Structure formats: structure tokens, C-alpha cells
Short mmCIF file of C-alpha atoms in Angstrom, two decimals:
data_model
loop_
_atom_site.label_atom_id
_atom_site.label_comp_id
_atom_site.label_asym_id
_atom_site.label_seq_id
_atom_site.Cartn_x
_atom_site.Cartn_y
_atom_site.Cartn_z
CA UNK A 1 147.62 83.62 98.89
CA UNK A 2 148.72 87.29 99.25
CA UNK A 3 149.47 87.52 95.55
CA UNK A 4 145.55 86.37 95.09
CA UNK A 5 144.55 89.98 97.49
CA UNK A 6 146.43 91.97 95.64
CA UNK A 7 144.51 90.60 92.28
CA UNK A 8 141.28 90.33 94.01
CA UNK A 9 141.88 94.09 96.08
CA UNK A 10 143.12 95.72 92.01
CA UNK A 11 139.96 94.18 90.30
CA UNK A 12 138.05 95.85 92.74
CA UNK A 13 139.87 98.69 92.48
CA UNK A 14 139.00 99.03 88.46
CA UNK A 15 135.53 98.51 88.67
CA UNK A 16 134.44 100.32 91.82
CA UNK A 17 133.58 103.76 91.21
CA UNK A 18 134.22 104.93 94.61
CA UNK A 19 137.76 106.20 96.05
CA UNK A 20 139.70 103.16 97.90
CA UNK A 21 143.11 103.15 100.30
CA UNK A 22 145.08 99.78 99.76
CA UNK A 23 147.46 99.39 102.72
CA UNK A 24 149.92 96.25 103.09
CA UNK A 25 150.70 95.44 106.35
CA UNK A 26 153.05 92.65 106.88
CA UNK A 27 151.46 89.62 105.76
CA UNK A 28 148.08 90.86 105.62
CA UNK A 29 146.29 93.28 103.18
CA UNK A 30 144.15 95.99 105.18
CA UNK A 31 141.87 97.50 102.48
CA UNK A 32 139.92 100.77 103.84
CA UNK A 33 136.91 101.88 101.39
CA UNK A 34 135.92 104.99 101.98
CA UNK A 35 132.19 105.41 99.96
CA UNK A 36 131.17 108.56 98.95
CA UNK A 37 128.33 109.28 101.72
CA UNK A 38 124.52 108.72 100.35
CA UNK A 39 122.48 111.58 100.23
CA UNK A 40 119.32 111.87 101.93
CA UNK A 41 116.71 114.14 101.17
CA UNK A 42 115.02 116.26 103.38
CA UNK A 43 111.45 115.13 103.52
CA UNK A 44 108.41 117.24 104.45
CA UNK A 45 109.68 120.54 103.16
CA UNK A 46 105.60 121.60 103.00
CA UNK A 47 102.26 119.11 104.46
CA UNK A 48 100.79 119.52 101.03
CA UNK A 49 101.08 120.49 97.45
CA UNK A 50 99.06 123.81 97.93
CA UNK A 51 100.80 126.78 99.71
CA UNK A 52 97.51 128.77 99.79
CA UNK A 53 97.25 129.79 96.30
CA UNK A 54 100.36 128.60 94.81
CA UNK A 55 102.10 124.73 94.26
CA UNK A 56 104.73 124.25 96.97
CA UNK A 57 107.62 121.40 96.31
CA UNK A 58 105.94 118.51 97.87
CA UNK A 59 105.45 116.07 95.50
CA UNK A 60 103.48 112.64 97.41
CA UNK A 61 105.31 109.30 97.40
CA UNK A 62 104.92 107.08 94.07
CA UNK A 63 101.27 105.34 93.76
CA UNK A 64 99.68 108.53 95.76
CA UNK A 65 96.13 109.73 94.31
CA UNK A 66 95.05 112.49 95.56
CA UNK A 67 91.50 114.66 95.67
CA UNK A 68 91.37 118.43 96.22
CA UNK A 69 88.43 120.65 97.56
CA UNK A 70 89.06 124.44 97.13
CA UNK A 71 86.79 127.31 98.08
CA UNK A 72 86.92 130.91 97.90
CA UNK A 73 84.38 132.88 99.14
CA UNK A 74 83.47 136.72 99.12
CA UNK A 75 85.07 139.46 100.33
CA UNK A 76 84.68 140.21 104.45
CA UNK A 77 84.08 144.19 103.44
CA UNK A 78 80.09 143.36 103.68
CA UNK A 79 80.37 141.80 106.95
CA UNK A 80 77.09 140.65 108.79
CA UNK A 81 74.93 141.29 105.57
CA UNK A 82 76.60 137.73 104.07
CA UNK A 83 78.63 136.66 106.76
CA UNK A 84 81.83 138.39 106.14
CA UNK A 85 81.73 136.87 102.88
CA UNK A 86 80.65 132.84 103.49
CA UNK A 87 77.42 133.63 102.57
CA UNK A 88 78.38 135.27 98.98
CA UNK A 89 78.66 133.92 95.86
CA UNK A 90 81.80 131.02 96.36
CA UNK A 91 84.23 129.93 93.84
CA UNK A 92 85.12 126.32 94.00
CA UNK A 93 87.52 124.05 92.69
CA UNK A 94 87.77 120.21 92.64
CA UNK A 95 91.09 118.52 91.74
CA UNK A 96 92.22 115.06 91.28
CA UNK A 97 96.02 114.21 91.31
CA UNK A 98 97.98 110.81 91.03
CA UNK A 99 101.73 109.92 91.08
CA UNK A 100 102.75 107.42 88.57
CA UNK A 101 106.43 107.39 88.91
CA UNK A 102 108.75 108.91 91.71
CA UNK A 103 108.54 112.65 91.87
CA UNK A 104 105.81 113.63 89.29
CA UNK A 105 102.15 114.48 89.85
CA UNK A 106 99.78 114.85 86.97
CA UNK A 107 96.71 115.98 87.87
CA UNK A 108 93.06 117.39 86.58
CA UNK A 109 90.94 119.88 87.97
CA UNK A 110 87.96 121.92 87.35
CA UNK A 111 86.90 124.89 88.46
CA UNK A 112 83.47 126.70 89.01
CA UNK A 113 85.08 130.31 87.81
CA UNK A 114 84.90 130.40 83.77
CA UNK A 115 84.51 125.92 84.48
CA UNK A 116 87.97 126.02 83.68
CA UNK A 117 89.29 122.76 83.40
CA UNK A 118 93.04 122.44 84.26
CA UNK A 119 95.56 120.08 83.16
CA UNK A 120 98.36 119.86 85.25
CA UNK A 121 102.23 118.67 86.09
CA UNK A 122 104.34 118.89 88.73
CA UNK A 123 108.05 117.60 88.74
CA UNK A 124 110.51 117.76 91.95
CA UNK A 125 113.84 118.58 89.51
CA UNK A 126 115.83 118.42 92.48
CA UNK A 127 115.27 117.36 96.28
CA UNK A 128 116.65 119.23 99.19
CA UNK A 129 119.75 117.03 100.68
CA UNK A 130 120.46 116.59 104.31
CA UNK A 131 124.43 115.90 104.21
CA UNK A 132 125.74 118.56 101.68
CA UNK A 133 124.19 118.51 97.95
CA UNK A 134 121.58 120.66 96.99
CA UNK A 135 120.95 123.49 99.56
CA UNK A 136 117.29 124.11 98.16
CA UNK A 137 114.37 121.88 96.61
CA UNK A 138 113.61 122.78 92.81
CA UNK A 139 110.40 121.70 91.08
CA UNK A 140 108.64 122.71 88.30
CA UNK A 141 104.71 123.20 87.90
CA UNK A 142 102.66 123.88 84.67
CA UNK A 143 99.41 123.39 83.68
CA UNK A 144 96.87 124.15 80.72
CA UNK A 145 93.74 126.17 81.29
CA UNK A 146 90.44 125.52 79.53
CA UNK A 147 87.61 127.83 79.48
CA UNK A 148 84.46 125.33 78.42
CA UNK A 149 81.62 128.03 78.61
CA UNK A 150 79.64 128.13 75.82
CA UNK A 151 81.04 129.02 71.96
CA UNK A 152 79.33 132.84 71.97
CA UNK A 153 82.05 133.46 74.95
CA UNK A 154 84.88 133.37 72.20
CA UNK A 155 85.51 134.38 68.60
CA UNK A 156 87.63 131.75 68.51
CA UNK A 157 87.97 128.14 70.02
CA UNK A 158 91.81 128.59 71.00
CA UNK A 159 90.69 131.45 72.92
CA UNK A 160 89.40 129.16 75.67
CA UNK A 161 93.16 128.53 76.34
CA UNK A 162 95.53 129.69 79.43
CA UNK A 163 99.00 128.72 80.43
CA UNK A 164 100.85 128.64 83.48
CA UNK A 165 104.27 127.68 84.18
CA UNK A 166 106.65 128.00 87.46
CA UNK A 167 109.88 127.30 89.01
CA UNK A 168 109.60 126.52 92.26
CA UNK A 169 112.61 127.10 94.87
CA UNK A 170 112.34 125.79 98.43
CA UNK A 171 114.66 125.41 101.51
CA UNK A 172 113.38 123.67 104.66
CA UNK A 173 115.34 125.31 107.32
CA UNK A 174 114.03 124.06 110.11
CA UNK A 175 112.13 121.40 111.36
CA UNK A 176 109.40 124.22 111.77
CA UNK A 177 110.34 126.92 109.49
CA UNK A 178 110.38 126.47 105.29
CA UNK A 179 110.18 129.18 103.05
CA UNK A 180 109.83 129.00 99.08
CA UNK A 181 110.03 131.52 95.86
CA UNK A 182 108.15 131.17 92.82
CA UNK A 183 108.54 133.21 89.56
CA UNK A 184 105.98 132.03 86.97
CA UNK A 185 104.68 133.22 83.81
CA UNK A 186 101.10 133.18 82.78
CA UNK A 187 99.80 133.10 79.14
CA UNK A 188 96.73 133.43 77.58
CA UNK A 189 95.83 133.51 73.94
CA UNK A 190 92.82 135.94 73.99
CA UNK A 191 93.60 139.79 75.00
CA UNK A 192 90.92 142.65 74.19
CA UNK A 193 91.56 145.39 71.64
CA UNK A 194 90.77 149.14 71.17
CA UNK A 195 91.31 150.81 68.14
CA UNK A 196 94.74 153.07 69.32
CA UNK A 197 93.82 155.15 65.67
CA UNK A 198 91.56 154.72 62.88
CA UNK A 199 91.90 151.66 61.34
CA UNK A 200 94.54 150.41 63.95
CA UNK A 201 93.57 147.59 66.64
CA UNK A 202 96.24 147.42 69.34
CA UNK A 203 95.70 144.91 72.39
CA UNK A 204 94.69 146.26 75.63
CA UNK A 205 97.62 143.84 77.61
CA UNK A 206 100.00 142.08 76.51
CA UNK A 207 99.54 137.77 76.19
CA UNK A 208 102.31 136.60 78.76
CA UNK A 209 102.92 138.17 82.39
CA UNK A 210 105.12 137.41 84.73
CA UNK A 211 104.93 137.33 88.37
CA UNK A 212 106.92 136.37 91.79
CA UNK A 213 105.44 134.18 94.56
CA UNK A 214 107.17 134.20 98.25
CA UNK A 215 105.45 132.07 100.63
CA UNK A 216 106.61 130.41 103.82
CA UNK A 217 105.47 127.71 106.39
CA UNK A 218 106.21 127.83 110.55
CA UNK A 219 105.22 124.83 112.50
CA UNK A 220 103.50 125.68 115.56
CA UNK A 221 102.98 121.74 116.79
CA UNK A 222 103.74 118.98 114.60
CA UNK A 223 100.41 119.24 113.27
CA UNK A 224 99.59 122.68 112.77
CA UNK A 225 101.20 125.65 111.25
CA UNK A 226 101.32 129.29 110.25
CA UNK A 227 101.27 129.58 106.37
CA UNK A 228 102.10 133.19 104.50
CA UNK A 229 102.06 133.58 101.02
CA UNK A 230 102.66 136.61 98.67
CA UNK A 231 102.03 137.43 94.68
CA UNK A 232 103.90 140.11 93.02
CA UNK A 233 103.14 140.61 89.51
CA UNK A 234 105.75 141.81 87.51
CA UNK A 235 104.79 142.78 84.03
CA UNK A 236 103.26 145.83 83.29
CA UNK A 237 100.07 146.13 81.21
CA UNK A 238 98.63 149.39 79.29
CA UNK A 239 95.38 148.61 81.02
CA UNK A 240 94.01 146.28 83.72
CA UNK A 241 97.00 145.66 85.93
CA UNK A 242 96.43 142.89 88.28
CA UNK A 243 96.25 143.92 92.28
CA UNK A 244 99.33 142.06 94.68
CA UNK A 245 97.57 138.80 96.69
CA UNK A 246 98.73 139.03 100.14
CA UNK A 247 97.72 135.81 102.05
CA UNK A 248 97.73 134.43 105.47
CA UNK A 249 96.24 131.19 107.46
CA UNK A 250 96.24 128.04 109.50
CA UNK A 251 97.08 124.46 107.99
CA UNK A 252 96.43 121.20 109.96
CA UNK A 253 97.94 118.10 108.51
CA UNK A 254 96.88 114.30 109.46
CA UNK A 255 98.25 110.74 108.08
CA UNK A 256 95.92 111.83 105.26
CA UNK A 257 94.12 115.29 104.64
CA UNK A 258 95.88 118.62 105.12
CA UNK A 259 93.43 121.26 106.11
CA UNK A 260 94.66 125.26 105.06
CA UNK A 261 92.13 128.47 106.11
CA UNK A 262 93.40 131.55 105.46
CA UNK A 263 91.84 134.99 104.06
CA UNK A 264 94.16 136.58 101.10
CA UNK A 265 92.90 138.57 97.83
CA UNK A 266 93.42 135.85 95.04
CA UNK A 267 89.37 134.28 94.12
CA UNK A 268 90.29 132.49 90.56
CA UNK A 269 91.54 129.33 91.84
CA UNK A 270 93.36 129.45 88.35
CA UNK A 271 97.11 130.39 88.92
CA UNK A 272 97.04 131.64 85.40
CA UNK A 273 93.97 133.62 85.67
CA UNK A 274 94.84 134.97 89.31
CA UNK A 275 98.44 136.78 88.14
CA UNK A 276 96.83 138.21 85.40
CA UNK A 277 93.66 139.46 86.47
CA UNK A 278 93.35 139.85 90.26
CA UNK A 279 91.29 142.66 91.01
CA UNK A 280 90.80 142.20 94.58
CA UNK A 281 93.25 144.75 96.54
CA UNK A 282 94.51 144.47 99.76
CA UNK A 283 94.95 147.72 100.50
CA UNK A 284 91.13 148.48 100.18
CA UNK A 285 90.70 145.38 102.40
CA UNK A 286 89.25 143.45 100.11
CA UNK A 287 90.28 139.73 101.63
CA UNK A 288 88.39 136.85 101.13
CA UNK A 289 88.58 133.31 103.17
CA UNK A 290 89.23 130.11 101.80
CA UNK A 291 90.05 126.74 102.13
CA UNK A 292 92.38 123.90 100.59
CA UNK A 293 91.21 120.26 101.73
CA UNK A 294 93.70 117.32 100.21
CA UNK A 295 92.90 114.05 100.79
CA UNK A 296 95.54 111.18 100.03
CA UNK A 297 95.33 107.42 99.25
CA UNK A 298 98.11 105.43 98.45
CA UNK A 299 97.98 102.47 95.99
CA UNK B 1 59.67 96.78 150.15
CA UNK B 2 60.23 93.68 147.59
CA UNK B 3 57.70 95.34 145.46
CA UNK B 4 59.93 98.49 145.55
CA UNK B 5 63.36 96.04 144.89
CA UNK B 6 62.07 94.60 141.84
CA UNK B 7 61.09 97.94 140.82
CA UNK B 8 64.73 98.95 141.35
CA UNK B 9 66.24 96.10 139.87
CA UNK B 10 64.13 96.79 136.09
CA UNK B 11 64.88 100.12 135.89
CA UNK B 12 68.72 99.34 136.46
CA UNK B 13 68.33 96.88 133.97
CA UNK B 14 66.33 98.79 131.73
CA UNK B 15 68.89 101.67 132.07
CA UNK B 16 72.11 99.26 131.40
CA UNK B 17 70.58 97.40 128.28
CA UNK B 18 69.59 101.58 126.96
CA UNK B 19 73.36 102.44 127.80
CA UNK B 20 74.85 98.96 126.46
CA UNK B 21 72.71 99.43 122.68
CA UNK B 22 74.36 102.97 122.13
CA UNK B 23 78.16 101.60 123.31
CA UNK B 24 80.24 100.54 120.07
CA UNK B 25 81.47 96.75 121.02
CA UNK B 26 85.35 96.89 120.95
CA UNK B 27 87.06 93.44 120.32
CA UNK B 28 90.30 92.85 122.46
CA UNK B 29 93.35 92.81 120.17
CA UNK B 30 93.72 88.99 118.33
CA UNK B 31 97.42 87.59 118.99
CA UNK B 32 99.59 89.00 116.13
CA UNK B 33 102.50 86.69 115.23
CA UNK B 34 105.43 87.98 113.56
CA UNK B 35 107.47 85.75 111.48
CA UNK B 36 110.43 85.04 112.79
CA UNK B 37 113.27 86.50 110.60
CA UNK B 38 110.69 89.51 110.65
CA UNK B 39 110.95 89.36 114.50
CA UNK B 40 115.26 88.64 114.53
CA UNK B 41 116.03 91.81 112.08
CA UNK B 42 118.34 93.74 113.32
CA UNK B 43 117.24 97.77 113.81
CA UNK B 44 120.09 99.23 110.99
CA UNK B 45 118.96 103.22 112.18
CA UNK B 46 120.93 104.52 115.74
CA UNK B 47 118.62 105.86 118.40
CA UNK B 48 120.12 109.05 118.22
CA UNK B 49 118.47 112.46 118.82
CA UNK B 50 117.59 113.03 114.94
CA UNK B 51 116.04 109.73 114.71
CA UNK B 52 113.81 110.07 117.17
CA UNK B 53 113.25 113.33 115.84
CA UNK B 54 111.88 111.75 112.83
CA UNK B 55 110.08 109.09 115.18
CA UNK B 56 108.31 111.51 117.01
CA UNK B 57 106.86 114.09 113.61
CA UNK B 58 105.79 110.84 111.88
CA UNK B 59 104.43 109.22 115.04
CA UNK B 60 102.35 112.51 115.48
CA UNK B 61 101.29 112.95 111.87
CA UNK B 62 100.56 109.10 111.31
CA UNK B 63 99.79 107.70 114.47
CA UNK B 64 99.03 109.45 117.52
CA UNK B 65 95.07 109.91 116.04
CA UNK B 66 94.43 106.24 116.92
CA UNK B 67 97.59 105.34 119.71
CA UNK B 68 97.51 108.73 121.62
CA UNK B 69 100.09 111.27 121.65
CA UNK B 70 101.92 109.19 123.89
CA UNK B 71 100.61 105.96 123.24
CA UNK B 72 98.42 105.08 125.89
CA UNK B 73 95.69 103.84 123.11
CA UNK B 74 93.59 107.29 124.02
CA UNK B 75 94.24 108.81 120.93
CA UNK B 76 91.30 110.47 119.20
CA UNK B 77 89.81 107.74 116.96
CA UNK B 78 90.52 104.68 119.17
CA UNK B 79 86.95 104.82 120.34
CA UNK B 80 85.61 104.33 116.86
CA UNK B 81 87.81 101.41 115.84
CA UNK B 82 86.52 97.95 116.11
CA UNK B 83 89.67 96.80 118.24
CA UNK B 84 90.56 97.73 121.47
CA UNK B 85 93.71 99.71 120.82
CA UNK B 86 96.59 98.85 123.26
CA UNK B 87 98.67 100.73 125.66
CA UNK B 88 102.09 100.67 124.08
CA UNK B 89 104.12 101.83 127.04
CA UNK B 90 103.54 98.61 129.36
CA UNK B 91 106.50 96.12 129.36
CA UNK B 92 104.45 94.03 127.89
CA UNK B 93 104.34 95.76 124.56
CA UNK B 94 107.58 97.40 125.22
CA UNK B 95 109.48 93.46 125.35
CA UNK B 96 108.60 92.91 121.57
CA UNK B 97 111.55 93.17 119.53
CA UNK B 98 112.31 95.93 117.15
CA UNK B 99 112.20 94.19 114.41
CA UNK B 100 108.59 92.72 115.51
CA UNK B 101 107.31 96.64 115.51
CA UNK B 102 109.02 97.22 112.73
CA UNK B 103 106.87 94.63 111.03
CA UNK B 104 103.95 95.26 112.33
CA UNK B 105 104.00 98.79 111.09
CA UNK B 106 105.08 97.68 107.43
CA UNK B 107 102.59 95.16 107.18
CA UNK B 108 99.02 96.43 109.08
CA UNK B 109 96.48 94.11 109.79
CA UNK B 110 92.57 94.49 110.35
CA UNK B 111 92.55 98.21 112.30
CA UNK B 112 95.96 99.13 112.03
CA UNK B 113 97.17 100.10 107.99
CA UNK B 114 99.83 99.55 106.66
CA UNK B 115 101.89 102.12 106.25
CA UNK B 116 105.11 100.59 104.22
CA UNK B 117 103.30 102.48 101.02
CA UNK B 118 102.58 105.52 102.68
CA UNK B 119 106.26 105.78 104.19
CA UNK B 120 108.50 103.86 101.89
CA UNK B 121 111.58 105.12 103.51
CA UNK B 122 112.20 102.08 105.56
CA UNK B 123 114.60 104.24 107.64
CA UNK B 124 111.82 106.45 108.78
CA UNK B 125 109.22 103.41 109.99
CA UNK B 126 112.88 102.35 111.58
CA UNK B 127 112.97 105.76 112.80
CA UNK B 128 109.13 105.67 114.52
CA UNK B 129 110.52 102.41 116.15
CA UNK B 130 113.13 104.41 118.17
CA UNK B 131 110.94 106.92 119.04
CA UNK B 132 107.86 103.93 120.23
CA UNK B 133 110.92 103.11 122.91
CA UNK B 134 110.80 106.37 124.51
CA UNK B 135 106.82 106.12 125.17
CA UNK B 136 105.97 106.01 128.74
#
């Protein structure tokens, strides 16, 4: 009978992948397993998938679709005249996302600035884990611009195209505080020229730039929280150099929506099209207020 | 005088049908059977501090808009819901078993969704279960 254990207990043994103790006692075979503890990750980093003007981590559970309404309004410098900017000319942007398999969101969007459609991915690489593991949450964002205004816009078709792609770092450290950084590089394929000497086109900018995002979240109730978010570009351009976005607001979150107002310098709605060509500077006050509205249904 | 009584009695009428047309008719809540190994299972998740942690964000987040913040059934969109949403804190409610909460959360029914999609982390609808025990 005890020889049986000891077969049974060494089977076991060969097969399991996790670290096991075999103690006789006497008569009786006292087996200890001792499994490797399972991982848990550390849910609800950010409320949503927006962090103002940038993707945050979040990626929504498996069979999530999900519609986004964006607005960006004018600047506040007129004041009264058009109602510190609600009043002016807004930029919109309306998104649809869905989650087919665990951690990746594939979305569409287009925008009323350049109607840029946008093609879009978003892939949690690695969660956040409560009992050792990974320290931070890592996810990865990239989408495809398109420019669809008419033909005499371009010289060529490929010129409607933009790129942006991002690694996205993120550490919940509290149950109210989470903070996240963001380099990204931004492509496009058309840059203007000036002829540098006779005969001699050189480009005005260069095609790729790359810039840092910092951003943070701090929960004042369960429900509602402080969001921050800056954009530091990076590369240098002969010409054109984008302005820094600094941005600041309020988010609500519910079973279903998250709501985010805040006033900060980016207008495009077009990550891509933001880091290279933000002309909107902070330090001449020109802020404008927006919104992010998500709205979730899961299938 | 009896002239003046009837007169009375119409307008009171008159006034309660006006008020009863514009009041949304609330049904009181239909029994809700739970099966019974639904009703038996045993709560795997300790009611420890970080579970009710959990309990209480999701409970805010999820819940709280139709069951109250402390689930009296005055939370903000119980008036427009077609059942009359209960007070979860009487011993009443409180006797049901974990595992009959548990279920009842997973699986929705009319009113109330269900919300094993929308949370598929069984440990966290576990984890709003420990923190519905601490309503009062």
C-alpha cells in the first residue's frame, strides 16, 4: 500500500511542473505541494482608454464594443465674443472600438479635422501584477491615418497617409493614484519643400518625429478623478516645430460611459497629426476645452 | 355645506388622478428563485479588507446608480426602473446566502443586468458579495 504512494507521489512528481516536498512519516506519506502563487493583475489602472489626448493601458474585457464622442473646441483667449471658445469652430471625432480576443482593441474612427479616418490597435503586452511580476502595465497603440479630402489636396494618393505608434508604460500605485509614460513616433509621408539652392528641393521637416507623453490619474471618489496629461515633442524640425500640449480635467466613470473635460492645447484629435503639428501654445494661453465620452456594451 | 363637500371631494379627486397620470407605475420585485447548487456554493474569496476593497469600487462604479450608495434602493436611477428596487440592508435580504447573490449578480434578470460579461473575474462579483454584507 505504501509502496503504491511512493509510485503514485513520483509520477506526480515527473509530470507536475510545480516544486513538491515528499516527507515519509512512519507509515504514512505526508506530501506538501507548494504551487507557485497565481498572479493577479491589477485591474482598473485608468476608467477608460483615453487619457485626455493620448491611449492609456486599459484595454475593456473580451466581447466589449465600444463608441467614442470627442470634441475640441476653440481657444478661451476670445472669451465672451464665442463663449470662451464653445461657440467657435469645434473639431470632432467619432470612434468605434471592439475587443475580439483578450487584451486587444481594434478600432475605427473618423475625424472632422482633414476627415481623417483612423485605423487603430491597441495590445496590453503585459498587465500590471498584484503579488510580485511585472511592476508596470505595457501596451502598445498604433494606428493608420487617412486624409479623404478631395484628390487636388495631394500630388499624390499615398500622401493622404499618417502613422502613429506608442509604447505605453503604466503603474497603478494606488487605489487613487496611476501615472503612465508614453514615447511615440509619428510619421507622415507628405512633408513640404523649398528650394535650399537652385535646382535643389530639400524638405521643410523631416517625415518621422518623436515625442514623450506623461500623464497621470488621482481618484477623488470612486467615481471621479483628477486627470493631467503632458506632450513633449522631441525631434527637432528646420521649420514648423510643434508647441508642448499641457492638459488638465475632470473624468467621471459609470458601469458604462466615462465622461473626461479638461482644457489643454492639442485640437487634431489625430495623435499623429497633434505631435507633429500643434500650434496651439500654452504659454500664450492658448487652451482649448474638450471632451472624451466612451460608451461600452458588452456582447 | 354638502354642496361645498362634493365640491371638495372632485377637486381632490381631480388633483390625485392629475398626480397619479404623471407617476411612473413601479412593479414590486417578482420572487427570484435561485437554483439550488447556485444557492449552496460556497463563497471561495475571504472577507478581508482588500476584498471588500474591491466590493466597495465595483459596487460604486456598477451598482450604486440603481441600489444607492449604500443600498437602500435610493440610488439615482431606481425611480426610472420598472421594478421597485429593494432595500438590501434588511435581514430579509441580508439572510440570502452568498452564493444566492452571487448568482443573482452573474445571471440578471428583467431590471437588474447581468454583469458576469461585464466583470468576468468571478473573484471580483465574489468580491461585491463581501462588500453587500457590510451594507447597513
Amino acid at each position: 500500500m505504501a509502496r503504491a504512494g511512493h509510485y503514485c507521489v513520483l509520477a506526480f512528481l515527473m509530470f507536475s511542473s510545480t516544486p513538491a516536498i515528499a516527507q515519509e512519516n512512519g507509515d504514512t506519506l505526508v506530501t506538501e505541494i507548494t504551487a507557485a502563487p497565481k498572479l493577479k493583475p491589477v485591474k482598473n489602472t485608468f476608467e477608460s482608454i483615453w487619457l485626455i489626448d493620448n491611449q492609456t493601458v486599459m484595454v475593456p474585457v473580451k466581447g466589449t464594443f465600444e463608441m467614442d464622442f470627442q470634441h475640441r473646441f476653440g481657444t478661451l483667449k476670445n472669451g465672451y465674443n464665442d463663449f470662451f471658445g464653445l461657440f467657435a469652430s469645434s473639431n470632432i471625432r467619432l470612434g468605434f472600438n471592439y475587443v475580439p480576443i483578450n487584451n486587444l482593441n481594434i478600432g475605427l474612427g473618423i475625424t472632422k479635422y482633414k476627415m481623417t479616418w483612423d485605423l487603430n490597435a491597441k495590445y496590453l503586452i503585459l498587465p500590471q501584477t498584484k503579488n510580485g511580476g511585472s511592476p508596470v502595465s505595457v501596451a502598445y497603440y498604433g494606428n493608420i491615418g487617412i486624409d479623404t479630402r478631395p484628390s487636388d489636396n495631394f500630388v499624390y494618393e499615398s500622401d493622404r497617409l499618417t502613422y502613429f505608434n506608442q509604447l505605453i508604460v503604466a503603474r497603478k500605485f494606488s487605489e487613487k493614484l496611476s501615472a503612465q509614460v508614453a514615447p511615440s513616433i509619428s510619421h507622415t509621408n507628405f512633408v513640404e519643400g523649398y528650394y535650399s539652392e537652385p535646382g535643389k528641393i530639400s524638405q521643410v521637416r523631416k517625415h518621422d518625429h518623436i515625442a514623450i507623453a506623461l500623464g497621470g490619474r488621482y481618484k477623488l471618489t470612486e467615481k471621479m478623478a483628477v486627470l493631467v496629461n503632458y506632450d513633449q515633442p522631441i525631434t527637432k524640425h528646420k521649420s514648423g516645430n510643434p508647441h508642448p500640449n499641457i492638459a488638465f480635467g475632470l473624468e467621471v466613470s459609470t458601469s458604462s460611459h466615462a465622461f473626461q473635460f479638461f482644457a489643454g492645447n492639442y485640437y487634431a484629435l489625430s495623435p499623429q497629426l497633434n505631435n507633429m503639428y500643434n500650434q496651439y501654445d500654452y504659454t500664450d494661453g492658448q487652451f482649448l476645452i474638450g471632451f472624451n465620452i466612451t460608451r461600452l456594451w458588452n456582447y | 355645506m354638502k354642496k361645498g363637500k362634493l365640491f371638495g371631494f372632485t377637486v381632490t379627486l381631480m388633483a390625485a388622478i392629475v398626480i397619479m397620470s404623471f407617476t411612473a407605475y413601479q412593479a414590486a420585485p417578482k420572487p427570484w428563485p435561485v437554483p439550488d447548487k447556485n444557492a449552496k456554493m460556497t463563497n471561495p474569496v475571504k472577507k478581508d479588507a482588500e476584498s471588500i476593497s474591491t466590493g466597495k469600487s465595483l459596487w460604486s462604479k456598477h451598482c450604486a446608480s440603481c441600489h444607492g450608495k449604500s443600498g437602500k434602493g435610493d440610488g439615482t436611477k431606481a425611480a426610472q426602473l420598472k421594478t421597485i428596487v429593494e432595500d438590501l440592508t434588511t435581514t430579509k435580504m441580508q439572510a440570502q446566502s452568498d452564493g444566492s447573490l452571487f448568482y443573482k449578480i452573474s445571471e440578471g434578470r428583467d431590471d437588474m443586468p447581468s454583469f458576469k460579461k461585464k466583470i468576468p473575474d468571478q473573484e471580483e462579483l465574489w468580491s461585491i458579495v463581501n462588500y453587500m454584507r457590510s451594507l447597513k
